[in-house]
Short mmCIF file of C-alpha atoms in Angstrom, two decimals:
data_model
loop_
_atom_site.label_atom_id
_atom_site.label_comp_id
_atom_site.label_asym_id
_atom_site.label_seq_id
_atom_site.Cartn_x
_atom_site.Cartn_y
_atom_site.Cartn_z
CA MET A 1 -1.33 -48.76 66.80
CA ARG A 2 -0.64 -45.07 66.81
CA GLN A 3 -2.90 -43.75 63.84
CA VAL A 4 -1.42 -41.36 61.57
CA PRO A 5 -1.99 -37.58 62.52
CA PRO A 6 -4.16 -35.54 61.36
CA SER A 7 -3.02 -32.99 58.81
CA SER A 8 -4.09 -29.60 60.43
CA LEU A 9 -2.90 -31.37 64.06
CA LYS A 10 -0.91 -27.88 65.46
CA SER A 11 2.97 -28.08 66.09
CA LEU A 12 2.78 -27.71 69.80
CA HIS A 13 5.89 -26.12 71.88
CA GLU A 14 5.96 -26.17 75.74
CA LEU A 15 6.76 -22.78 78.13
CA GLN A 16 7.96 -23.63 81.07
CA ILE A 17 7.16 -21.75 83.40
CA TRP A 18 9.39 -21.41 87.21
CA VAL A 19 9.35 -19.21 90.13
CA ASP A 20 10.68 -19.45 93.63
CA HIS A 21 10.38 -17.34 96.81
CA PHE A 22 12.01 -14.57 94.61
CA HIS A 23 13.24 -15.19 91.58
CA SER A 24 11.58 -16.14 88.54
CA ALA A 25 12.73 -17.13 84.57
CA VAL A 26 10.90 -18.88 81.45
CA ILE A 27 12.65 -21.91 80.53
CA VAL A 28 12.44 -23.44 76.73
CA LYS A 29 13.70 -25.94 74.72
CA ALA A 30 17.06 -24.48 72.75
CA GLU A 31 15.90 -26.57 68.98
CA ASP A 32 11.68 -24.71 68.73
CA CYS A 33 13.57 -21.50 68.37
CA ASP A 34 13.97 -19.67 66.00
CA PRO A 35 17.92 -18.69 65.33
CA ALA A 36 16.17 -16.06 63.10
CA LEU A 37 14.79 -14.19 66.25
CA VAL A 38 16.79 -15.48 68.63
CA PRO A 39 19.79 -15.92 67.51
CA TRP A 40 21.17 -16.67 70.85
CA VAL A 41 18.97 -18.87 72.26
CA ALA A 42 19.68 -21.46 69.00
CA PRO A 43 21.37 -23.19 67.57
CA ALA A 44 20.53 -26.69 70.34
CA ASP A 45 23.52 -27.90 71.75
CA PRO A 46 22.71 -31.15 72.40
CA ALA A 47 24.64 -31.76 75.59
CA THR A 48 22.30 -27.96 76.25
CA PRO A 49 19.50 -28.34 75.41
CA TRP A 50 17.58 -26.40 77.30
CA ARG A 51 18.08 -22.48 77.46
CA SER A 52 16.56 -20.02 80.64
CA LEU A 53 15.63 -16.93 80.03
CA HIS A 54 15.21 -14.01 83.12
CA PHE A 55 16.35 -10.78 83.59
CA GLY A 56 17.83 -8.26 85.81
CA GLU A 57 20.09 -5.62 86.90
CA ARG A 58 22.65 -4.83 86.02
CA GLU A 59 25.48 -5.13 89.04
CA TRP A 60 23.21 -7.50 90.45
CA MET A 61 23.43 -10.50 87.80
CA THR A 62 27.37 -9.76 87.43
CA ASP A 63 28.27 -8.34 90.45
CA PRO A 64 28.66 -11.92 92.68
CA ALA A 65 29.99 -9.27 95.49
CA THR A 66 27.04 -7.20 95.07
CA GLY A 67 24.89 -7.15 98.75
CA THR A 68 21.82 -6.11 100.13
CA TRP A 69 22.81 -2.33 100.79
CA HIS A 70 22.79 -2.27 96.68
CA ALA A 71 19.22 -4.52 97.04
CA PHE A 72 17.67 -1.81 98.81
CA THR A 73 18.99 1.93 96.66
CA LEU A 74 17.64 -0.45 93.85
CA TYR A 75 14.14 -0.50 95.84
CA PHE A 76 14.05 3.06 95.45
CA ILE A 77 15.83 4.76 92.07
CA GLY A 78 16.09 1.73 89.97
CA GLY A 79 19.48 0.38 87.73
CA PRO A 80 20.56 -0.61 83.81
CA GLY A 81 19.11 -3.61 83.11
CA LEU A 82 20.80 -6.72 81.65
CA VAL A 83 18.66 -9.98 79.80
CA GLN A 84 20.86 -13.38 81.05
CA MET A 85 20.91 -16.46 79.51
CA ASP A 86 21.65 -19.56 80.53
CA ARG A 87 21.96 -23.23 78.93
CA LEU A 88 21.37 -25.74 80.43
CA PHE A 89 21.96 -29.82 80.68
CA ALA A 90 18.59 -30.48 82.19
CA VAL A 91 15.48 -28.63 84.22
CA GLY A 92 16.85 -30.25 87.73
CA PRO A 93 18.48 -29.44 90.91
CA ARG A 94 21.56 -28.37 89.64
CA ASP A 95 20.75 -26.58 86.49
CA LEU A 96 17.95 -24.55 88.74
CA ALA A 97 20.11 -23.81 91.73
CA TYR A 98 23.30 -22.15 88.59
CA VAL A 99 20.44 -20.04 87.57
CA GLY A 100 19.56 -18.20 90.91
CA PHE A 101 16.53 -20.90 92.17
CA ASP A 102 16.47 -22.61 95.46
CA PRO A 103 15.66 -25.67 93.81
CA GLU A 104 13.03 -25.99 97.29
CA ARG A 105 11.01 -23.85 96.41
CA ALA A 106 11.10 -23.32 92.60
CA ARG A 107 7.61 -24.32 91.37
CA CYS A 108 6.82 -25.13 86.99
CA TRP A 109 4.13 -24.36 85.40
CA ARG A 110 3.96 -26.00 81.64
CA PHE A 111 1.55 -24.34 78.97
CA GLN A 112 1.83 -25.37 75.47
CA VAL A 113 1.80 -23.61 72.77
CA ASP A 114 0.72 -22.90 69.10
CA GLU A 115 3.44 -22.65 65.97
CA HIS A 116 1.51 -18.23 66.07
CA GLY A 117 2.32 -17.92 69.91
CA TRP A 118 5.22 -20.04 69.57
CA ARG A 119 6.59 -16.70 67.27
CA ALA A 120 5.04 -14.06 69.47
CA TRP A 121 7.05 -14.89 72.11
CA GLN A 122 10.08 -14.54 70.31
CA GLU A 123 9.19 -12.08 68.58
CA ARG A 124 8.18 -10.13 71.49
CA LEU A 125 11.72 -11.13 73.45
CA ARG A 126 13.58 -10.06 70.91
CA ARG A 127 12.17 -6.57 69.91
CA HIS A 128 11.01 -5.59 73.27
CA TRP A 129 13.66 -6.51 75.74
CA ALA A 130 16.97 -8.33 73.95
CA THR A 131 17.31 -5.07 71.63
CA GLY A 132 21.52 -5.14 71.62
CA GLY A 133 24.55 -7.33 71.50
CA THR A 134 25.14 -9.63 73.56
CA ASN A 135 27.94 -9.79 76.43
CA SER A 136 30.69 -12.25 77.39
CA SER A 137 29.22 -14.05 80.80
CA THR A 138 31.63 -13.09 83.89
CA GLN A 139 29.71 -16.49 85.66
CA GLY A 140 30.36 -18.95 83.46
CA PRO A 141 30.15 -20.29 79.92
CA ALA A 142 27.43 -21.34 80.07
CA THR A 143 25.19 -17.96 80.76
CA THR A 144 25.06 -15.25 78.01
CA TYR A 145 23.49 -11.17 78.71
CA ILE A 146 22.12 -9.99 76.32
CA GLU A 147 22.03 -5.60 75.85
CA THR A 148 18.05 -3.90 76.97
CA ASP A 149 16.95 -0.39 76.61
CA GLN A 150 14.96 -1.08 79.71
CA ARG A 151 15.77 -0.40 83.02
CA TRP A 152 14.95 -2.22 86.10
CA THR A 153 12.67 -0.36 88.84
CA ARG A 154 10.36 -2.56 91.04
CA SER A 155 7.64 -2.28 88.50
CA CYS A 156 9.78 -3.29 85.34
CA ASN A 157 11.18 -6.64 86.73
CA CYS A 158 12.47 -10.62 86.20
CA HIS A 159 8.82 -11.13 87.13
CA ASP A 160 7.49 -8.87 85.35
CA PHE A 161 9.64 -9.43 81.74
CA THR A 162 8.42 -13.57 83.44
CA ALA A 163 4.60 -11.93 82.48
CA ASP A 164 5.41 -10.30 79.08
CA LEU A 165 6.66 -12.96 77.79
CA LEU A 166 3.46 -15.92 78.60
CA ARG A 167 0.94 -12.40 77.40
CA ALA A 168 3.08 -12.13 74.37
CA ALA A 169 2.87 -16.89 73.82
CA GLY A 170 -1.43 -15.50 74.51
CA CYS A 171 -2.74 -16.25 78.28
CA ASP A 172 -4.19 -13.84 79.40
CA LEU A 173 -2.57 -13.14 82.40
CA THR A 174 -4.14 -9.43 84.27
CA PRO A 175 -1.55 -6.36 83.67
CA ARG A 176 -0.22 -5.29 87.44
CA GLY A 177 1.33 -2.38 88.68
CA TRP A 178 3.89 -3.98 90.16
CA TYR A 179 4.56 -8.64 90.86
CA GLY A 180 6.20 -10.05 92.96
CA ALA A 181 7.27 -13.91 93.41
CA ARG A 182 3.73 -14.45 95.03
CA GLN A 183 1.26 -12.01 93.49
CA LEU A 184 3.30 -14.04 90.68
CA THR A 185 2.28 -17.56 91.66
CA ARG A 186 -0.98 -16.63 92.73
CA ASP A 187 -1.94 -15.49 88.99
CA LEU A 188 -0.35 -18.83 87.27
CA ASP A 189 -2.49 -20.54 89.66
CA CYS A 190 -5.43 -18.87 88.51
CA ALA A 191 -4.33 -18.85 84.81
CA VAL A 192 -4.13 -22.65 85.14
CA GLU A 193 -7.29 -23.29 86.06
CA GLN A 194 -9.07 -20.54 83.74
CA LEU A 195 -7.80 -22.70 80.53
CA ALA A 196 -9.04 -26.35 82.83
CA ALA A 197 -12.80 -24.19 82.36
CA LYS A 198 -12.56 -23.39 79.53
CA GLY A 199 -11.37 -27.11 77.99
CA ILE A 200 -8.32 -24.63 76.39
CA ALA A 201 -5.12 -26.90 76.57
CA VAL A 202 -3.34 -25.03 73.97
CA ILE A 203 -2.83 -21.59 74.36
CA GLY A 204 -1.81 -18.28 71.44
CA PRO A 205 -2.66 -15.00 70.52
CA PRO A 206 -5.32 -14.18 68.87
CA ARG A 207 -4.94 -13.87 65.42
#
């Protein structure tokens, strides 16, 4: 028989971090998010219960014809940023490919977050990254673009976005001057090892 959980037990939420050889994103359940903080994430649609959130340069994210020359120039001069949110049927190969991942090379880290940390990352997203209105998608009805004041540069890229939201939730990731997929992967592995060594199962920012 299952015992009634104690009233002091904290509600938990899962923050998924996905990284492949190039890109990274945060994936969450829409029903866990606060419509007052992130109205374009919630409420949930039963057919598409998951949301991916990631950051990139505007033209690269919205123009399928963007090529390697544009990517080369971005490395030196950067460009206007944009936050992308995708509605996902499930967290699987098809949906990961839609987001822009290589499913065969993608890895996932799952962090259990308390209520305080869960609200904190949403506040960080709304106040620092997704600061403007939404745009209609050129990719499809499952995608929404959110304006941002942040400019995409080598030192403010998709991995910085991912790491920043995870730090806001309470994970002690080392700040970096520049993040690549390999470095973020190493830091996430290290964070999991450190949490396990400390016996910490739930993360949350200090109060």
